[in-house]
CSV table of C-alpha atoms in Angstrom, one decimal:
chain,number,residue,atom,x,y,z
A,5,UNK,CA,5.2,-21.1,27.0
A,6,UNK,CA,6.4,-21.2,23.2
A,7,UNK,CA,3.9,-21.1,20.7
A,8,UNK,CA,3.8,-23.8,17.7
A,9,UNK,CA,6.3,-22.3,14.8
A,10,UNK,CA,3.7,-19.2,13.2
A,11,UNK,CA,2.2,-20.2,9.1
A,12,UNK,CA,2.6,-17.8,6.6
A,13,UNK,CA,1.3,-18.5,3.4
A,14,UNK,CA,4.0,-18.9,0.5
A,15,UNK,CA,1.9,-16.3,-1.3
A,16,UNK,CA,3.1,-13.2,0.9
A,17,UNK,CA,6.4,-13.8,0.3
A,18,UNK,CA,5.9,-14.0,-3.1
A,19,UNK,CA,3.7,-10.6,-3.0
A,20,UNK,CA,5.9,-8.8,-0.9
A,21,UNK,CA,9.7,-9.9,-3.3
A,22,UNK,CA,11.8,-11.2,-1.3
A,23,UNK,CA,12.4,-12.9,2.5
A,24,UNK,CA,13.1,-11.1,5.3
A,25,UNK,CA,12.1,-10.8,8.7
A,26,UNK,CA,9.7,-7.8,8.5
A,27,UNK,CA,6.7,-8.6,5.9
A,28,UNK,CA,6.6,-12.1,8.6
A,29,UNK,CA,6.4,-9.7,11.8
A,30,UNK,CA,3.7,-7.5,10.0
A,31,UNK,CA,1.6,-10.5,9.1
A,32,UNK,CA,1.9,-11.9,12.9
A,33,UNK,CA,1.0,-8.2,14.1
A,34,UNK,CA,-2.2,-8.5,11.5
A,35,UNK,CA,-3.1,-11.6,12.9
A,36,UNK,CA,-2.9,-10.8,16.8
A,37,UNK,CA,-4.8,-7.4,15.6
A,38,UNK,CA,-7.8,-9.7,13.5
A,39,UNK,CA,-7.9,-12.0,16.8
A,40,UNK,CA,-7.9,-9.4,19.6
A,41,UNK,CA,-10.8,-7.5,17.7
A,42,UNK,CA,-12.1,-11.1,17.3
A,43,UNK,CA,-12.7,-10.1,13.7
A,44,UNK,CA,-12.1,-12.3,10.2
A,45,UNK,CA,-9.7,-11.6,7.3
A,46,UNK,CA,-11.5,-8.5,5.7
A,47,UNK,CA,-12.8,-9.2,2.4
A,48,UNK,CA,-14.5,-5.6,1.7
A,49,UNK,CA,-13.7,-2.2,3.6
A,50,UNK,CA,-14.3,-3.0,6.9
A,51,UNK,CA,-10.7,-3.3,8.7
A,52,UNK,CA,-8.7,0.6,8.8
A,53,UNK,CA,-5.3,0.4,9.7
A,54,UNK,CA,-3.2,3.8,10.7
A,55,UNK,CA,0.4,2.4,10.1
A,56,UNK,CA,2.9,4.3,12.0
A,57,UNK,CA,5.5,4.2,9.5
A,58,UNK,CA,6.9,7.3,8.2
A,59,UNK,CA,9.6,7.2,4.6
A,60,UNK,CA,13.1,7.4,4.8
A,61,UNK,CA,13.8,4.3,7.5
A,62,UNK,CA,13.9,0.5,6.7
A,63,UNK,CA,11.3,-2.1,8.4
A,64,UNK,CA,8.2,-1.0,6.5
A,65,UNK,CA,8.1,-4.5,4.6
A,66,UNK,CA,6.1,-4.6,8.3
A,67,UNK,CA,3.5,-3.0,6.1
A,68,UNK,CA,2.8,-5.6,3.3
A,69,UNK,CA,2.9,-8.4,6.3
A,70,UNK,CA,-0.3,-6.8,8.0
A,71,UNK,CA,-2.0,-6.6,4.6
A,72,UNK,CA,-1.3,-10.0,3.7
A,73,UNK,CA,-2.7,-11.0,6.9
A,74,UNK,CA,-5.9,-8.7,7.0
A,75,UNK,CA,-6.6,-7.8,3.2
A,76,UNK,CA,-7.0,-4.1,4.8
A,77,UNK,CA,-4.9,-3.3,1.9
A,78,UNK,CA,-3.4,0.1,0.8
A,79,UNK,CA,-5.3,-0.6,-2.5
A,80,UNK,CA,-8.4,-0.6,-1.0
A,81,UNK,CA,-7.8,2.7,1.1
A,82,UNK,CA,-7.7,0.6,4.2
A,83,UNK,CA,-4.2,1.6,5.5
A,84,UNK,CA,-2.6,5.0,5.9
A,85,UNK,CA,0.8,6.2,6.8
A,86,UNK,CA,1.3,8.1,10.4
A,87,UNK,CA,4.7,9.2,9.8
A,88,UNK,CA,5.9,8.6,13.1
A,89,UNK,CA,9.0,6.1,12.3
A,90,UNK,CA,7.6,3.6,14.7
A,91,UNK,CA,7.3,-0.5,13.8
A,92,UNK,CA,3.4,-0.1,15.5
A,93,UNK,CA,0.5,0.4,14.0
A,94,UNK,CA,-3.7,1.0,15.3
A,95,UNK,CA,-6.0,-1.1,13.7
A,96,UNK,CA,-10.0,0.0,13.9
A,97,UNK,CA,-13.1,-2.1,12.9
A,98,UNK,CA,-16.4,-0.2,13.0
A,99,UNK,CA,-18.3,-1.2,16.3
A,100,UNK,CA,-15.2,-3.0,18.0
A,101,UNK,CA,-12.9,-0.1,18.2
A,102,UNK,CA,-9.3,-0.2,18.1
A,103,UNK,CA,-6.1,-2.2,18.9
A,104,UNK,CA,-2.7,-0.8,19.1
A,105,UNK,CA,0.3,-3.2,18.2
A,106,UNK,CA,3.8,-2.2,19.1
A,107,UNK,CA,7.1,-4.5,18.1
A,108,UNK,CA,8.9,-4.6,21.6
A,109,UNK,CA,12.1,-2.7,21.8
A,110,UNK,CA,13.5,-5.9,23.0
A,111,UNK,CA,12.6,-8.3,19.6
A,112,UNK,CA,13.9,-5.1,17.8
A,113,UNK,CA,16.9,-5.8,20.4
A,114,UNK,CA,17.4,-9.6,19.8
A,115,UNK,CA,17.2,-9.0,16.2
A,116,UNK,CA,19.6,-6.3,15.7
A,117,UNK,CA,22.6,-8.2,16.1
A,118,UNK,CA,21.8,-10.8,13.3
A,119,UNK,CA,23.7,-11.5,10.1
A,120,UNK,CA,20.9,-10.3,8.1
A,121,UNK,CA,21.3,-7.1,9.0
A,122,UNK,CA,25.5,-6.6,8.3
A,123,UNK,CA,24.2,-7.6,4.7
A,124,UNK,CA,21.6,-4.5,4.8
A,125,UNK,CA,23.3,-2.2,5.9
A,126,UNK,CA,26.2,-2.6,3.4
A,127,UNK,CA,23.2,-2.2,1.1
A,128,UNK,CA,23.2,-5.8,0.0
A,129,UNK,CA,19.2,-6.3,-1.4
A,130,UNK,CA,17.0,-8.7,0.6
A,131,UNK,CA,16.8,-10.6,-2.2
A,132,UNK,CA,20.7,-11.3,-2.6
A,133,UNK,CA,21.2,-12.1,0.9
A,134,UNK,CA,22.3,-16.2,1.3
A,135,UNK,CA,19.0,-18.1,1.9
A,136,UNK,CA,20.1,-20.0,4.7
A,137,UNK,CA,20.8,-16.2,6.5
A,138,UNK,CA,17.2,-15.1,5.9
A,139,UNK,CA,15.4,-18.6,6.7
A,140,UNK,CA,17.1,-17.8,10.1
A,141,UNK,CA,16.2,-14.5,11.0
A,142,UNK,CA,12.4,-15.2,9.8
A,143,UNK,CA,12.7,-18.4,12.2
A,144,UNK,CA,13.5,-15.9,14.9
A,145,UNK,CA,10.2,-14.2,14.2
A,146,UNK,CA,8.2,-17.4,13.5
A,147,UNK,CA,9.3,-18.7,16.6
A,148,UNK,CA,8.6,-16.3,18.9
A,149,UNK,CA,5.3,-15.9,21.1
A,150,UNK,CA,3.1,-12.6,21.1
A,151,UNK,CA,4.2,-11.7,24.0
A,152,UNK,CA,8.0,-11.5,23.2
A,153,UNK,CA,7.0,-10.0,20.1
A,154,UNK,CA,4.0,-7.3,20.8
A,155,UNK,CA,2.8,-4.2,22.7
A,156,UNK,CA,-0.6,-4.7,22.7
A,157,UNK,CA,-3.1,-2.2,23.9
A,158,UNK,CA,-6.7,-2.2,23.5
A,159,UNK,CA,-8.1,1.1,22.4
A,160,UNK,CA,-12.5,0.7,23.0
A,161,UNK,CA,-12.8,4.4,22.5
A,162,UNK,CA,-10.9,4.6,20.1
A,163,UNK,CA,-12.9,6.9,16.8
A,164,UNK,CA,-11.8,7.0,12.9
A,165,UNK,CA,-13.8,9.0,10.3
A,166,UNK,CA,-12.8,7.4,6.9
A,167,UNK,CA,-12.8,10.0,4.2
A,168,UNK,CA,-16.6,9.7,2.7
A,169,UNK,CA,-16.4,8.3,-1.0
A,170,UNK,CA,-18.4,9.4,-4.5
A,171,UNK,CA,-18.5,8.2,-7.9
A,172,UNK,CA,-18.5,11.4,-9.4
A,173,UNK,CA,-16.1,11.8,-12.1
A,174,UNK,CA,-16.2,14.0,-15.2
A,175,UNK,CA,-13.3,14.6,-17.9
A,176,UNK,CA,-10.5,17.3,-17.7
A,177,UNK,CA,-11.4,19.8,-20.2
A,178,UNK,CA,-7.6,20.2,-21.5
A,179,UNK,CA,-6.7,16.9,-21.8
A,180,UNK,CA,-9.8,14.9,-21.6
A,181,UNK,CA,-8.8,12.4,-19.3
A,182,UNK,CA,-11.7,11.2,-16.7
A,183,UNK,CA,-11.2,12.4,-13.0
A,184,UNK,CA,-12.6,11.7,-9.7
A,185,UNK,CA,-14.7,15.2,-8.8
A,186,UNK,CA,-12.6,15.7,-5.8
A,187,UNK,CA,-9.5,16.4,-8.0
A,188,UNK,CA,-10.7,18.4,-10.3
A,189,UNK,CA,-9.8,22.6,-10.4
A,190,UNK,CA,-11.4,25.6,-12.5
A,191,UNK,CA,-8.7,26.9,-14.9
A,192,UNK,CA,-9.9,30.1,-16.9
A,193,UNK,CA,-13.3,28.7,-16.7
A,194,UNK,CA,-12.7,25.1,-17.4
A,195,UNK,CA,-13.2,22.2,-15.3
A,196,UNK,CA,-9.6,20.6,-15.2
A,197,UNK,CA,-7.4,18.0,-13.8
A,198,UNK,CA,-4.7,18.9,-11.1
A,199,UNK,CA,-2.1,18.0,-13.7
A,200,UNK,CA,-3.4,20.8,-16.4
A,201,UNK,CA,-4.4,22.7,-13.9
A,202,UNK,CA,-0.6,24.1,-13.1
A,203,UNK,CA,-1.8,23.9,-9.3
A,204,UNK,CA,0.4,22.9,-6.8
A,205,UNK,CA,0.1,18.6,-7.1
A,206,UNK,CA,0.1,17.7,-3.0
A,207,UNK,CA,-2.9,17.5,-1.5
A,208,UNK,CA,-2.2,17.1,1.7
A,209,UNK,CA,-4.4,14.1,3.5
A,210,UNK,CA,-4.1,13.2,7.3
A,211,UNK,CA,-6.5,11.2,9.0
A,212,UNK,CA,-6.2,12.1,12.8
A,213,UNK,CA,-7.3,9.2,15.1
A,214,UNK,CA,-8.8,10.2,17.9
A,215,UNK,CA,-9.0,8.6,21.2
A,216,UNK,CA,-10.0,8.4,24.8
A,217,UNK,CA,-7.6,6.2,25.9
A,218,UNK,CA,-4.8,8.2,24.6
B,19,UNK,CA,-6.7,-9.0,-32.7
B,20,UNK,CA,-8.0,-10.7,-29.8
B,21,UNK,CA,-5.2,-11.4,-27.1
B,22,UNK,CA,-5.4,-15.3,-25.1
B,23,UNK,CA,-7.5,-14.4,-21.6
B,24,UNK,CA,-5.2,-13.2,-19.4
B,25,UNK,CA,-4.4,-14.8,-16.2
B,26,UNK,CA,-3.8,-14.0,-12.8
B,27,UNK,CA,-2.8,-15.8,-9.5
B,28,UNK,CA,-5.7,-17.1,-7.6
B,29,UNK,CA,-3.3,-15.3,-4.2
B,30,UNK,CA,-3.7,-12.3,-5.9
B,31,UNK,CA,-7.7,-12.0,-5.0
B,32,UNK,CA,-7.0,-13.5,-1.6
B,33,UNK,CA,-4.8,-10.9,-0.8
B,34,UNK,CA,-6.9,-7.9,-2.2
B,35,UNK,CA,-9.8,-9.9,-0.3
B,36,UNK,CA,-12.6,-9.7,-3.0
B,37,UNK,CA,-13.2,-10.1,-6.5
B,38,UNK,CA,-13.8,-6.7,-8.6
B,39,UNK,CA,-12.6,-5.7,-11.7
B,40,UNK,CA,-10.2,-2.9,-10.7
B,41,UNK,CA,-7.5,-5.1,-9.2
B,42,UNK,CA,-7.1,-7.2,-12.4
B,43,UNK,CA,-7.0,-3.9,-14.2
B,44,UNK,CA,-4.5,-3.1,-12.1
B,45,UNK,CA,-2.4,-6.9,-12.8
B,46,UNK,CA,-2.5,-5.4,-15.8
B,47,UNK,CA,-1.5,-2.6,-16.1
B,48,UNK,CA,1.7,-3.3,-13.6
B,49,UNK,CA,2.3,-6.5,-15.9
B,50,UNK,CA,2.7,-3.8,-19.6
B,51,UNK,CA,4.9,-1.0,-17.3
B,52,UNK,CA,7.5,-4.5,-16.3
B,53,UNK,CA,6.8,-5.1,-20.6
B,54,UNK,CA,7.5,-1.5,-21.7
B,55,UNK,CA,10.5,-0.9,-19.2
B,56,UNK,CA,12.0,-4.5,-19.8
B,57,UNK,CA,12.3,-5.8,-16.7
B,58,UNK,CA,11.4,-8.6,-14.3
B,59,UNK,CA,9.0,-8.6,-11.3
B,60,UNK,CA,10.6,-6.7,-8.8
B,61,UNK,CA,11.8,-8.8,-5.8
B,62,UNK,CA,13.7,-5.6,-3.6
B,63,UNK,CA,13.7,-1.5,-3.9
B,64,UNK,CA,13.7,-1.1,-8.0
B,65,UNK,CA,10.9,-0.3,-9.6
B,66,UNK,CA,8.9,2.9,-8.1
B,67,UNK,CA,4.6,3.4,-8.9
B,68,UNK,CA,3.9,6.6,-8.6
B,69,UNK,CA,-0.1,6.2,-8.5
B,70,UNK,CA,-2.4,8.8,-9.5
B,71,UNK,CA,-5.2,7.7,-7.1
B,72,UNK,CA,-6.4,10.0,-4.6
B,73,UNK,CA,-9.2,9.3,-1.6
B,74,UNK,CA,-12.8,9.3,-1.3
B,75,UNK,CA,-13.6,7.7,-4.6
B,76,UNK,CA,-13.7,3.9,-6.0
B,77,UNK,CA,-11.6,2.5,-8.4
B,78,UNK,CA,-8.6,2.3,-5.8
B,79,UNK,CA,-8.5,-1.2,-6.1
B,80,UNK,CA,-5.9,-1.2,-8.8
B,81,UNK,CA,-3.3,-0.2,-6.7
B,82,UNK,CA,-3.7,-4.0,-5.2
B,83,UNK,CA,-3.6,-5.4,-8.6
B,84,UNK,CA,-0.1,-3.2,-9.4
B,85,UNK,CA,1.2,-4.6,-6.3
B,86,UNK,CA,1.0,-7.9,-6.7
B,87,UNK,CA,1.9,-7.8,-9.9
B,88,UNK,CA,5.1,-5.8,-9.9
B,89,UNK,CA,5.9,-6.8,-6.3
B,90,UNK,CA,6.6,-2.9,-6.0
B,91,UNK,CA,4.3,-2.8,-2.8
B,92,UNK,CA,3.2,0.0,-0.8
B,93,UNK,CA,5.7,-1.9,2.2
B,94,UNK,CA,8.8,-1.8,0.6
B,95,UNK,CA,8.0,2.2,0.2
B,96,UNK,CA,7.5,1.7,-3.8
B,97,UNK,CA,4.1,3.2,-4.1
B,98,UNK,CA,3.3,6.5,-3.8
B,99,UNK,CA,-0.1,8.3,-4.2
B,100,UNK,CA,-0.4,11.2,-6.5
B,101,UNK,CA,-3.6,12.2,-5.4
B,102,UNK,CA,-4.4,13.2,-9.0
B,103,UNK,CA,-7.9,11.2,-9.1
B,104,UNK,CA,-7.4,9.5,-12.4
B,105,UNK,CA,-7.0,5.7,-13.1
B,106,UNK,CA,-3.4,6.1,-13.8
B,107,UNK,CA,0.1,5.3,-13.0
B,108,UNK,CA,3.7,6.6,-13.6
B,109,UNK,CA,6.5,3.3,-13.0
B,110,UNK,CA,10.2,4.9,-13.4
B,111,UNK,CA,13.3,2.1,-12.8
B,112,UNK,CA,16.6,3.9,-12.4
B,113,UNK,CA,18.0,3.6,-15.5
B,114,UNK,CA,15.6,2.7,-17.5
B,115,UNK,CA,13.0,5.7,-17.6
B,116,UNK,CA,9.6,6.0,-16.9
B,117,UNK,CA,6.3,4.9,-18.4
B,118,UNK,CA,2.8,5.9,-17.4
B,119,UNK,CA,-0.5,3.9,-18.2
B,120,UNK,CA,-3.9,5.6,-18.3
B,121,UNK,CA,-6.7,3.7,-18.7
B,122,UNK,CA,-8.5,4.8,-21.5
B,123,UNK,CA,-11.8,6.3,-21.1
B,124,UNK,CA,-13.3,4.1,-23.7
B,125,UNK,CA,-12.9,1.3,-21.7
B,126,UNK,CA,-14.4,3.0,-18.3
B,127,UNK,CA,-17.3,3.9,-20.4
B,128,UNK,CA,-17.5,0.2,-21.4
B,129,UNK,CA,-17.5,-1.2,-18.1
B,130,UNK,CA,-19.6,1.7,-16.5
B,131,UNK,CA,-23.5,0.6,-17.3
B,132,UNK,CA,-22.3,-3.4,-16.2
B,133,UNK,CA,-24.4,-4.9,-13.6
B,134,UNK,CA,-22.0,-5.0,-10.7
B,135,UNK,CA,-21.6,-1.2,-10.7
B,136,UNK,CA,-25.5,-1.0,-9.6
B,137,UNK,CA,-25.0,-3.3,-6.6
B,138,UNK,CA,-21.8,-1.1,-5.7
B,139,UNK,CA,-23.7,2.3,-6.4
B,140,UNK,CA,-26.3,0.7,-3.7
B,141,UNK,CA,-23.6,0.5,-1.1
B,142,UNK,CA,-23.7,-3.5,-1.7
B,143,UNK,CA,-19.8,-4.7,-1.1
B,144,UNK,CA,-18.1,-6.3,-4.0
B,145,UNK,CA,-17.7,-9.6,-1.7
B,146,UNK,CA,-21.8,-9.9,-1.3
B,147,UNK,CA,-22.1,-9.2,-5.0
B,148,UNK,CA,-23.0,-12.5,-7.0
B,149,UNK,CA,-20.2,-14.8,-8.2
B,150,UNK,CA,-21.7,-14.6,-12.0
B,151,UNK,CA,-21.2,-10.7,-12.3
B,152,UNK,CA,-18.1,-10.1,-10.8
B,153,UNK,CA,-16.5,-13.0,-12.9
B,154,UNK,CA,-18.6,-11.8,-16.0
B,155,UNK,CA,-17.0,-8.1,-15.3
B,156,UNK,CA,-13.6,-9.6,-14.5
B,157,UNK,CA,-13.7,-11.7,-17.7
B,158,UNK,CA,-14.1,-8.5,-20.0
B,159,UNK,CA,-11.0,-7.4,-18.4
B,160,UNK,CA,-9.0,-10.5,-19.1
B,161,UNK,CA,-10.4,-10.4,-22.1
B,162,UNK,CA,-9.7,-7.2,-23.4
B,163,UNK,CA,-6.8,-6.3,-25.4
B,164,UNK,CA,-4.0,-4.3,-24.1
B,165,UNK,CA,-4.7,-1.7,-26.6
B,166,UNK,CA,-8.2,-1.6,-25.7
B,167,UNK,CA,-7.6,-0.9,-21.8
B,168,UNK,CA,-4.8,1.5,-22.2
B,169,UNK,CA,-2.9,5.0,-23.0
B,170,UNK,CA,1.0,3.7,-22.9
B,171,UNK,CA,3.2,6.7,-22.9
B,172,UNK,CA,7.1,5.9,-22.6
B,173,UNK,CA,8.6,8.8,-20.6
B,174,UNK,CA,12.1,8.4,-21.0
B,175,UNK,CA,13.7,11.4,-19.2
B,176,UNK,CA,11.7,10.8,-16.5
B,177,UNK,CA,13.6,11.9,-13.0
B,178,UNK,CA,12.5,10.6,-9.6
B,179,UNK,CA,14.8,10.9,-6.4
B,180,UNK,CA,13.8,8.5,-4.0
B,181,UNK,CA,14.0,9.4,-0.1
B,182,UNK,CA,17.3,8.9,1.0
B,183,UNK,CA,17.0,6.0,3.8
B,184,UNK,CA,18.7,5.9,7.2
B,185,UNK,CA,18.8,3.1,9.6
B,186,UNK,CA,19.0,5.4,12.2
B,187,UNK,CA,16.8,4.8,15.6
B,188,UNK,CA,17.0,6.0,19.2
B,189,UNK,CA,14.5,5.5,22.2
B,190,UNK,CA,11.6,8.5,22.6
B,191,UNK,CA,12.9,9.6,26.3
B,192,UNK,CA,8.9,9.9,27.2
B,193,UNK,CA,7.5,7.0,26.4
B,194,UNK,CA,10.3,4.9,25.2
B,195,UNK,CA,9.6,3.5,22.4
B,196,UNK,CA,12.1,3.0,19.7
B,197,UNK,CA,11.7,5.6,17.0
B,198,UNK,CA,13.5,6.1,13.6
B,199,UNK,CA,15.6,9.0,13.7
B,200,UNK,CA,13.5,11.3,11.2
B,201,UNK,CA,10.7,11.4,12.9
B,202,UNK,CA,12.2,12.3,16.1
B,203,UNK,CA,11.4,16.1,17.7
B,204,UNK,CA,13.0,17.7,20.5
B,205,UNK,CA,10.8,19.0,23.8
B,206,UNK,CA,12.5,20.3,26.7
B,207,UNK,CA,15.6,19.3,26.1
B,208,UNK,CA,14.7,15.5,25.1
B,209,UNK,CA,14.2,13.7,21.7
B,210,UNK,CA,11.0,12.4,21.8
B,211,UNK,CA,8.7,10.5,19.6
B,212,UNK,CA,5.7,13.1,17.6
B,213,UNK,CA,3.1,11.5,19.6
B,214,UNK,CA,4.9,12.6,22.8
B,215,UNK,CA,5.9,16.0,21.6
B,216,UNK,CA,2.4,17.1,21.3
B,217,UNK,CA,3.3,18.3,17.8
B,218,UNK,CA,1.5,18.2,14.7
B,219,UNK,CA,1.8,14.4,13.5
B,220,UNK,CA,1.5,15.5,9.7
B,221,UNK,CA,4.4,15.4,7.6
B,222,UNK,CA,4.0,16.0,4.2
B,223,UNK,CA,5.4,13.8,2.0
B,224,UNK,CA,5.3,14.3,-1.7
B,225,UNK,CA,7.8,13.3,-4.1
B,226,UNK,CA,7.3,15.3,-7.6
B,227,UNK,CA,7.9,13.6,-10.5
B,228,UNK,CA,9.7,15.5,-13.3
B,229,UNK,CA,9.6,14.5,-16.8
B,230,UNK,CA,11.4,16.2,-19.8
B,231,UNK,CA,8.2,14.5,-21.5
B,232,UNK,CA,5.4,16.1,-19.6
């Protein structure tokens, strides 16, 4: 059974730069999460997703898709990284546990082979690529049902411990510039940022979800 | 001198999901680094944000409001967090420099005592906080001068080297799932996916910025 052509507002293309067939499959994979939690757009901090895209590797436009379609935006410390080079991520709503979406090695398949992709990878920009070549590929996507598109699997026991917040904040003592309390060192007394600080910058931070289904 | 109220694109708070003051801060501040570096909103891979947000404190919000206006999104692998804790952000575009934008102090201070930091300070979510004061906060934003929100230093020997990227994928030969090929590990003989190896799932990634200026 075909579904009706998939909606995406004109607005995430116009967030996200430029047309191509990722940002549309991350806002389909927001939407199936949003419905199989049988949750709402998330107007606050209520919707965490654990993308499990890494750097270095295209297809993470996936990324602004599924915060177009949730608002469980990066800005808002909703989504994290994974680093595990996969087009998937876990969504997890407090009290209605989590939902893993995959992309299907066969739509990665059944895209591969498209035009859109010999302009890539001879490192011709989205933007630059003919129109008529992108409207195609995103047609693909639009097109397709959930199921040809999507893993899904429900994870009920699925538990995520968000970092806790504060409002603390005080100013660096070198250069006087206010800073969250969690990023501040001691320098030869002195309470100061990580940047006068000479410290190492990289704070490492990992979230590790935790299942029982997994 | 008073500049016109500044306007931003009603999609922009649909996509950040609420209405606070940190995400027009944010418009802003993305909208004087595009000024500063003379150049356009970013439709593809140019312009890189190196946040100095961290976790686990408020404020976050004007990642969303760089975003949109840049179109340098988290997604397309332009954002990076600094985990520095400061209201801040370093924008470098290959060839022409970098230039980071603090906001001031002065201006925190200004907007700390406002009525819709109580109702956050109780826990209360900025979409269940009264129209009036969030549009009363967000029109002393718009409001505000350039000069009155912000430290504008040009860094013009600013070096960043992007990841290099790889389209590179094979199937995990556990679980099968297509993975990009940086993120795959080796167990018993078999390239398999992070999850599947068992190892660690914690890459760090941080890219340092150097600046002849800093």
């Amino acid at each position: 059974m075909k579904t009706q052509k998939f909606q995406i507002p004109e607005w995430a293309y116009e967030f996200h730069g430029h047309k191509c067939p990722f940002m549309p499959i991350g806002y389909r994979m927001g939407t199936i999460a949003l419905q199989k939690l049988g949750v709402e757009r998330c107007k606050d901090h209520e919707l965490h997703v654990l993308s499990e895209m890494g750097v270095g590797h295209p297809q993470g436009c996936m990324q602004d898709g599924i915060m177009s379609a949730t608002s469980a935006t990066f800005g808002k410390g909703m989504m994290e990284k994974l680093h595990y080079g996969k087009v998937a991520a876990t969504f997890w709503y407090p009290g209605k546990g989590g939902v893993r979406v995959f992309l299907k090695n066969e739509f990665q398949d059944k895209l591969a082979p498209h035009e859109f992709f010999k302009y890539r990878k001879k490192g011709i920009e989205p933007s630059e690529i003919p129109a008529e070549v992108s409207d195609d590929i995103i047609d693909i996507v639009l097109n397709a049902t959930d199921d040809e598109l999507f893993t899904v699997t429900m994870l009920p026991g699925f538990v995520y411990t968000p970092v806790k917040g504060s409002f603390a904040k005080a100013k660096c003592e070198v250069c006087g510039e206010y800073v969250f309390e969690r990023y501040l060192r001691v320098k030869e007394g002195k309470k100061v940022c990580i940047a006068c600080s000479g410290q190492e910058p990289a704070e490492h931070v990992f979230y590790h979800p935790i299942s029982e289904n997994k």
